[in-house]
PDB file of C-alpha atoms in Angstrom:
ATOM      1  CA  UNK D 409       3.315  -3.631  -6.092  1.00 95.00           C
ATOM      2  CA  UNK D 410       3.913  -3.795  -9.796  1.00 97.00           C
ATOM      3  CA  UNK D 411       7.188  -3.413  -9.899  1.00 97.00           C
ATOM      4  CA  UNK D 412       7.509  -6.392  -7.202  1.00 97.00           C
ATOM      5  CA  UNK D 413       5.399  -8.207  -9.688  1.00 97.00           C
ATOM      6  CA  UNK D 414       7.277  -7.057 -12.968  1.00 97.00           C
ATOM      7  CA  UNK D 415      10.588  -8.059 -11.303  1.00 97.00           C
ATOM      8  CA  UNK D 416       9.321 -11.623 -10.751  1.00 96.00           C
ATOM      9  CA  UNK D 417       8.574 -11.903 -13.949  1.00 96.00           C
ATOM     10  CA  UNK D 418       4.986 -11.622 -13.994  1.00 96.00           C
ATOM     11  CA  UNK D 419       2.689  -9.862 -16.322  1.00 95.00           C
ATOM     12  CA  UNK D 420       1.557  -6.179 -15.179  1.00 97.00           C
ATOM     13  CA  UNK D 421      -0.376  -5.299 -18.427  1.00 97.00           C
ATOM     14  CA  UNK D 422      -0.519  -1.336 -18.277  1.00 97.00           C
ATOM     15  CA  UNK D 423      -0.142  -0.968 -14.289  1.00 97.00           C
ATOM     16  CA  UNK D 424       2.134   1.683 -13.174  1.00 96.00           C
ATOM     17  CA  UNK D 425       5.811   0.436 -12.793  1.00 97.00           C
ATOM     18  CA  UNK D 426       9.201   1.986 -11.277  1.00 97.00           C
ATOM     19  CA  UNK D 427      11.511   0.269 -14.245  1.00 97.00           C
ATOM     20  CA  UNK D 428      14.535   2.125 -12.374  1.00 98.00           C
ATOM     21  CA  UNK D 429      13.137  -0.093  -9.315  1.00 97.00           C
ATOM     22  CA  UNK D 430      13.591  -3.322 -10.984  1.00 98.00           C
ATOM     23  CA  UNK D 431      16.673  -4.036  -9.549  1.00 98.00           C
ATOM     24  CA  UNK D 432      16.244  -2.701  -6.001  1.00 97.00           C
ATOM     25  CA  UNK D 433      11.901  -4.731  -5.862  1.00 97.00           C
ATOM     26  CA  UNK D 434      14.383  -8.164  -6.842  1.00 98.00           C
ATOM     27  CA  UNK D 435      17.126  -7.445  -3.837  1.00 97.00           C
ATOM     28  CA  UNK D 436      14.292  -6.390  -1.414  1.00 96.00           C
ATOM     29  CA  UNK D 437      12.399 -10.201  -2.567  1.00 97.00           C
ATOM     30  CA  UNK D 438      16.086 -12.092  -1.993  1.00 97.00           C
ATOM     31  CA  UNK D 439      16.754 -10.478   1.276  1.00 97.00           C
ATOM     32  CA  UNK D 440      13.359 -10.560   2.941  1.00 97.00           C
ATOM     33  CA  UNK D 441      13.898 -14.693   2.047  1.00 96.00           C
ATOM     34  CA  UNK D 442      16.886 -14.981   2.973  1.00 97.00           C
ATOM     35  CA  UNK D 443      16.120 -13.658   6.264  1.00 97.00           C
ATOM     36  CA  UNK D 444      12.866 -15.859   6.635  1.00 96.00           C
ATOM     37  CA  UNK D 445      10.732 -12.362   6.633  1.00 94.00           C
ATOM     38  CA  UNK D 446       7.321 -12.481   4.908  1.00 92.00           C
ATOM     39  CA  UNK D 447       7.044  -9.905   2.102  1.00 93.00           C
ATOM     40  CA  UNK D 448       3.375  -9.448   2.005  1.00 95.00           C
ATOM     41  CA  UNK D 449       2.215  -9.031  -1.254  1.00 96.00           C
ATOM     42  CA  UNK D 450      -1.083  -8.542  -2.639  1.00 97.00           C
ATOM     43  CA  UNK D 451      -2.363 -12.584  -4.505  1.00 96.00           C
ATOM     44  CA  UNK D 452      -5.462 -10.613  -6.492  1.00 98.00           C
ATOM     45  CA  UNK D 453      -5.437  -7.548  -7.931  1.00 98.00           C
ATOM     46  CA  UNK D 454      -8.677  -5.443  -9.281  1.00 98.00           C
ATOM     47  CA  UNK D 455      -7.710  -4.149 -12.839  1.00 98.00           C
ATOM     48  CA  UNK D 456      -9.079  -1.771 -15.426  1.00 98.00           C
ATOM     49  CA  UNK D 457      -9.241  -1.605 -18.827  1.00 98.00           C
ATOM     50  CA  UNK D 458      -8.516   2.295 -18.523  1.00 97.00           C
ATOM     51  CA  UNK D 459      -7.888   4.540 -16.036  1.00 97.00           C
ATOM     52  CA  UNK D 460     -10.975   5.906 -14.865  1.00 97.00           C
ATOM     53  CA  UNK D 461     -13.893   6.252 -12.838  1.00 96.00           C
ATOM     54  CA  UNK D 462     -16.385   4.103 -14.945  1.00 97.00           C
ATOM     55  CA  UNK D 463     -13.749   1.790 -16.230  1.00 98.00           C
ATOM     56  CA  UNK D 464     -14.560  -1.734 -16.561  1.00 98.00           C
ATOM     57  CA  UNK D 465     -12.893  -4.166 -14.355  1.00 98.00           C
ATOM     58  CA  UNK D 466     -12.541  -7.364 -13.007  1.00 98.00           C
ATOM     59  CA  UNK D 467     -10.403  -8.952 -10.201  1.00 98.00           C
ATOM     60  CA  UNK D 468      -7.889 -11.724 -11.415  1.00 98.00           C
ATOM     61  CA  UNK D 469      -4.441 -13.305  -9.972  1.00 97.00           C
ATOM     62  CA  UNK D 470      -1.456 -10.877  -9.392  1.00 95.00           C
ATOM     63  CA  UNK D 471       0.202 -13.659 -11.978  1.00 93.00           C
ATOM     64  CA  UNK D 472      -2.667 -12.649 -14.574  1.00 94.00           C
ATOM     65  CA  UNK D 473      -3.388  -9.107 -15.434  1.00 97.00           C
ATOM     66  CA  UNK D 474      -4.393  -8.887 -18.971  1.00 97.00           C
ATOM     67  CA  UNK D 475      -2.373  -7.296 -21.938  1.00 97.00           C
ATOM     68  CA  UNK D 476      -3.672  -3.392 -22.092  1.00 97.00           C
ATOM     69  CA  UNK D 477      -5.326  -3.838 -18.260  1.00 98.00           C
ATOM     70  CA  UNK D 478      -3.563  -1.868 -15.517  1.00 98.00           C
ATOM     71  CA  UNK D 479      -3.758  -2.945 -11.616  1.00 98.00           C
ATOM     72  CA  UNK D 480      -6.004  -0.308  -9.345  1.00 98.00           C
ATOM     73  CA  UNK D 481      -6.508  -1.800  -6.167  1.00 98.00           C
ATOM     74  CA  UNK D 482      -6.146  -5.095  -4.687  1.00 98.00           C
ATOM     75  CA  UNK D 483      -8.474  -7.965  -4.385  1.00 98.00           C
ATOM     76  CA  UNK D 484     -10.669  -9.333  -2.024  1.00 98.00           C
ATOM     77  CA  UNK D 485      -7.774 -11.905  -1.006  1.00 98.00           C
ATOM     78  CA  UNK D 486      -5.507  -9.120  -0.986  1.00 98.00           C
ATOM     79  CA  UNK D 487      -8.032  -7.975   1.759  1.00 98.00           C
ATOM     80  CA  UNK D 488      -8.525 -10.979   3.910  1.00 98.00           C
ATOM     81  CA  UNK D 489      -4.857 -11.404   4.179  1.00 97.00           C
ATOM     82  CA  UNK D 490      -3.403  -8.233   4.746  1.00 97.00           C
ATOM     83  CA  UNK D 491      -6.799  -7.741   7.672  1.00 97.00           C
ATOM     84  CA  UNK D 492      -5.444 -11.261   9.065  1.00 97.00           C
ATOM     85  CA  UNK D 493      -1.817 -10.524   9.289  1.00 96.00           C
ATOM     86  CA  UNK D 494      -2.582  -6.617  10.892  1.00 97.00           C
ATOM     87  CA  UNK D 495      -4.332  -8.733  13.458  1.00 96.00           C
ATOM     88  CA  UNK D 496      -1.650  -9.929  14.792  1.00 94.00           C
ATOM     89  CA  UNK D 497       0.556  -6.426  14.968  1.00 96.00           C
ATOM     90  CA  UNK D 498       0.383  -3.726  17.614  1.00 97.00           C
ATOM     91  CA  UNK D 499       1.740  -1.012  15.956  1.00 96.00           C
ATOM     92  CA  UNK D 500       1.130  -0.359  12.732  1.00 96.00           C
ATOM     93  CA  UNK D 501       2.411   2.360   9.851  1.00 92.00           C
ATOM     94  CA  UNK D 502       0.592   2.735   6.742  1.00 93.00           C
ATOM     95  CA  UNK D 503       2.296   4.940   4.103  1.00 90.00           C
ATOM     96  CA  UNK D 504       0.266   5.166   0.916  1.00 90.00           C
ATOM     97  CA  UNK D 505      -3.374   3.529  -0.070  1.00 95.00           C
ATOM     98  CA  UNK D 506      -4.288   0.153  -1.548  1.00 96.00           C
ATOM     99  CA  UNK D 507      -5.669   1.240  -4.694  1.00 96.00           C
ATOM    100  CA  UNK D 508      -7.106   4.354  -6.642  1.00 97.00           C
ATOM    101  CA  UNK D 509      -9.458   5.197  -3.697  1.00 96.00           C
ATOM    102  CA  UNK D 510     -10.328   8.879  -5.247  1.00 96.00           C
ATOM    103  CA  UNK D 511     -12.390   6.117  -7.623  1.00 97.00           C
ATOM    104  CA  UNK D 512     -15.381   4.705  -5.155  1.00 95.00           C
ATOM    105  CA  UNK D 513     -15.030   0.894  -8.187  1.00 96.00           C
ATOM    106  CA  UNK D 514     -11.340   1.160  -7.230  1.00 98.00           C
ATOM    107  CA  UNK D 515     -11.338   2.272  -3.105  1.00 97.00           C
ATOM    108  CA  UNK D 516     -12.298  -1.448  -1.746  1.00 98.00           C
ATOM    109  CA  UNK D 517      -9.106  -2.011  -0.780  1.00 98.00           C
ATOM    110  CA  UNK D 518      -8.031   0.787   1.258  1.00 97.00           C
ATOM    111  CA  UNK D 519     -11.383   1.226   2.814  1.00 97.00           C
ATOM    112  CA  UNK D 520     -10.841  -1.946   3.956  1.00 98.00           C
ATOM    113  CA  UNK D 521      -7.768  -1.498   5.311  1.00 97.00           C
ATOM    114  CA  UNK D 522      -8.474   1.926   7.120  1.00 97.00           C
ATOM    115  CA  UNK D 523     -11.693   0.163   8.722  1.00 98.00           C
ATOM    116  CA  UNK D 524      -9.221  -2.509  10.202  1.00 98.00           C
ATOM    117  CA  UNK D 525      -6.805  -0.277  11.247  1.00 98.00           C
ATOM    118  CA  UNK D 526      -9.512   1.791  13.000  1.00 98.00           C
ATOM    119  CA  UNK D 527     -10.507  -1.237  14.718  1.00 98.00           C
ATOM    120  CA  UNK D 528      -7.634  -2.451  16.183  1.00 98.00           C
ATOM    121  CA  UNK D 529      -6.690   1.149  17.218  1.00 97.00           C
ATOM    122  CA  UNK D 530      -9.984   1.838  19.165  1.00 97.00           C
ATOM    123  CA  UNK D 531     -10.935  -2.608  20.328  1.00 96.00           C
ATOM    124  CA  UNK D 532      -7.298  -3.459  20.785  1.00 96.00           C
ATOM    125  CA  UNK D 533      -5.098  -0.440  21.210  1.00 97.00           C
ATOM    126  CA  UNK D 534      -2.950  -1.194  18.401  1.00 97.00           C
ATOM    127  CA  UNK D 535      -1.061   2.150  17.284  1.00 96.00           C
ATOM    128  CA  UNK D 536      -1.894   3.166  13.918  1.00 96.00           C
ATOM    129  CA  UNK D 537       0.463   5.524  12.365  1.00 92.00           C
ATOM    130  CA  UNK D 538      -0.733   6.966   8.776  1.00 93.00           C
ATOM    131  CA  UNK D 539       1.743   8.405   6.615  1.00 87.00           C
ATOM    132  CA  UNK D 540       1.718  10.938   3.378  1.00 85.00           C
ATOM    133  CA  UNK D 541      -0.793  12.664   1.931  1.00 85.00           C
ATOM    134  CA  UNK D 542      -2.346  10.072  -0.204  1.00 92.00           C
ATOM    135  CA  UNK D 543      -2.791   8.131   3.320  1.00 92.00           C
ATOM    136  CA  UNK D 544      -4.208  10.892   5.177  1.00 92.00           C
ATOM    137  CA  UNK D 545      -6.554  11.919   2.743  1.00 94.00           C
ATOM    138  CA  UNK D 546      -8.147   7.698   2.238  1.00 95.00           C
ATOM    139  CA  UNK D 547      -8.820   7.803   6.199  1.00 95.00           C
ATOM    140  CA  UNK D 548     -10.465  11.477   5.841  1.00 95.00           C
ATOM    141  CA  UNK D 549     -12.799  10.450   3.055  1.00 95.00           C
ATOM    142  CA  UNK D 550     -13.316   7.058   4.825  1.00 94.00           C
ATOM    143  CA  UNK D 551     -14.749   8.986   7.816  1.00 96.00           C
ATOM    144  CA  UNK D 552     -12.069   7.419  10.037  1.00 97.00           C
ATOM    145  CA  UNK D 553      -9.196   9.587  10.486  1.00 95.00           C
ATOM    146  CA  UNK D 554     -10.580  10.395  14.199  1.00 96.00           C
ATOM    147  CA  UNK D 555      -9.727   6.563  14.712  1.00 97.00           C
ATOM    148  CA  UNK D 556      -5.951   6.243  14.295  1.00 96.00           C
ATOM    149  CA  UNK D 557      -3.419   7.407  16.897  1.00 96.00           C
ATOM    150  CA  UNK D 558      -1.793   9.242  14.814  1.00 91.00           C
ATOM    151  CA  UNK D 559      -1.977  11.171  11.253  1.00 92.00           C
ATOM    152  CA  UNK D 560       1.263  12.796   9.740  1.00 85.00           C
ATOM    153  CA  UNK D 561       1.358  14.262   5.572  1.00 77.00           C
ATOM    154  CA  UNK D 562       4.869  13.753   5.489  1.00 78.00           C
ATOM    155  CA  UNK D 563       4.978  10.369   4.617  1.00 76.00           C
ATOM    156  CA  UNK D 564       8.433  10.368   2.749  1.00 78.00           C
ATOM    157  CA  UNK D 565      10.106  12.306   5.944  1.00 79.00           C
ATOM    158  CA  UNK D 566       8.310   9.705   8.285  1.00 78.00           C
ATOM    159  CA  UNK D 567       9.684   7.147   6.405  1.00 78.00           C
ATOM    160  CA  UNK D 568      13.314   8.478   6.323  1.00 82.00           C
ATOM    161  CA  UNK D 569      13.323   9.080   9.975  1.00 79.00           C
ATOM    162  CA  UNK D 570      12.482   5.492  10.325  1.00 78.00           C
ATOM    163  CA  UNK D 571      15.359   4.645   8.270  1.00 82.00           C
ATOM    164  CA  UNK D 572      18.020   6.261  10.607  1.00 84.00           C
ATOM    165  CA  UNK D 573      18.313   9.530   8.452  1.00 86.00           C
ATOM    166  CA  UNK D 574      18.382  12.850   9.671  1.00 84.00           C
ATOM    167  CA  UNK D 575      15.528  14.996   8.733  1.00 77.00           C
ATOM    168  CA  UNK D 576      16.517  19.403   8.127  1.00 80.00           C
ATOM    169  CA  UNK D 577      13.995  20.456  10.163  1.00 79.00           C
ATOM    170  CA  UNK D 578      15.208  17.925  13.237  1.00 79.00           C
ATOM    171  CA  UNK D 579      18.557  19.215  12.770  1.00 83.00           C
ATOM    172  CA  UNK D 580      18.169  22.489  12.595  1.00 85.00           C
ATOM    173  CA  UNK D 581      16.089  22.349  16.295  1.00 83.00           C
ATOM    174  CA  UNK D 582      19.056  20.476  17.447  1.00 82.00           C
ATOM    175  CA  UNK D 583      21.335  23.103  16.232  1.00 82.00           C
ATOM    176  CA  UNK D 584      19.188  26.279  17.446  1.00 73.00           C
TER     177      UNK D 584
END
């Protein structure tokens, strides 16, 4: 998210930042508005003044991480609107956590967001795809992983099949 933020012009402090995606987060912004689709992006941020467990932190606006603070998970208005829009989807893919979840201060987020997922998989029969290792293992530590309809590691394959591409493995069935 912070090189969405970064290429808006906003201040990301220390947070982690593709500076080779500068370009590509600004076209993504344009197109998604120019074709009237909501890019979903995260209003609150929790940040740390280092990157560990017993870091201090504080939550503040995606428009005001402090100088020498990096981003680790999202806020709690983060939360309440990415849990209201999933409401309204019936399938759902998830490729990659919310924030530093392997820290518990840092793991609100994606806990969060596993919980809902897990609910609307099991009270509304949403499908709930979870992508990449990173994904897989915030569902396992959650407890929830039993709860989604379906749990892959390869998130970056997922996601290029998605996109149209042909995956090696695919083809080489298809050839055999």
């Amino acid at each position: 998210i912070f090189t969405f933020y970064k290429a808006q012009g906003y201040a990301v402090g220390k947070s982690l930042v593709e500076e080779d995606k500068l370009e590509l987060a600004t076209s993504l912004i344009e197109k998604a508005k120019a074709k009237g689709v909501s890019l979903l992006l995260p209003t609150d941020v929790v940040v740390a003044d280092k990157f560990a467990a017993d870091a201090e932190s504080k939550t503040v606006a995606a428009s005001a991480i402090p100088d020498g603070w990096m981003g680790l998970d999202v806020g709690p208005d983060a939360i309440k609107t990415s849990s209201e829009a999933l409401d309204t989807c019936n399938t759902i893919i998830w490729n990659g956590p919310m924030g530093v979840f392997e820290f518990d201060k840092f793991a609100a987020g994606t806990d969060a967001i596993a919980k809902k997922l897990a609910d609307l998989t099991t009270t509304k029969g949403a499908t709930t795809i979870i992508g990449g290792g990173d994904s897989v293992a915030a569902v396992e530590k959650a407890g929830l992983a039993d709860k989604m309809s379906h749990i892959s590691t390869g998130g970056g394959a997922s996601l290029e099949l998605l996109e149209g591409k042909t995956l090696p493995g695919v083809l080489a069935l298809d050839e055999a």
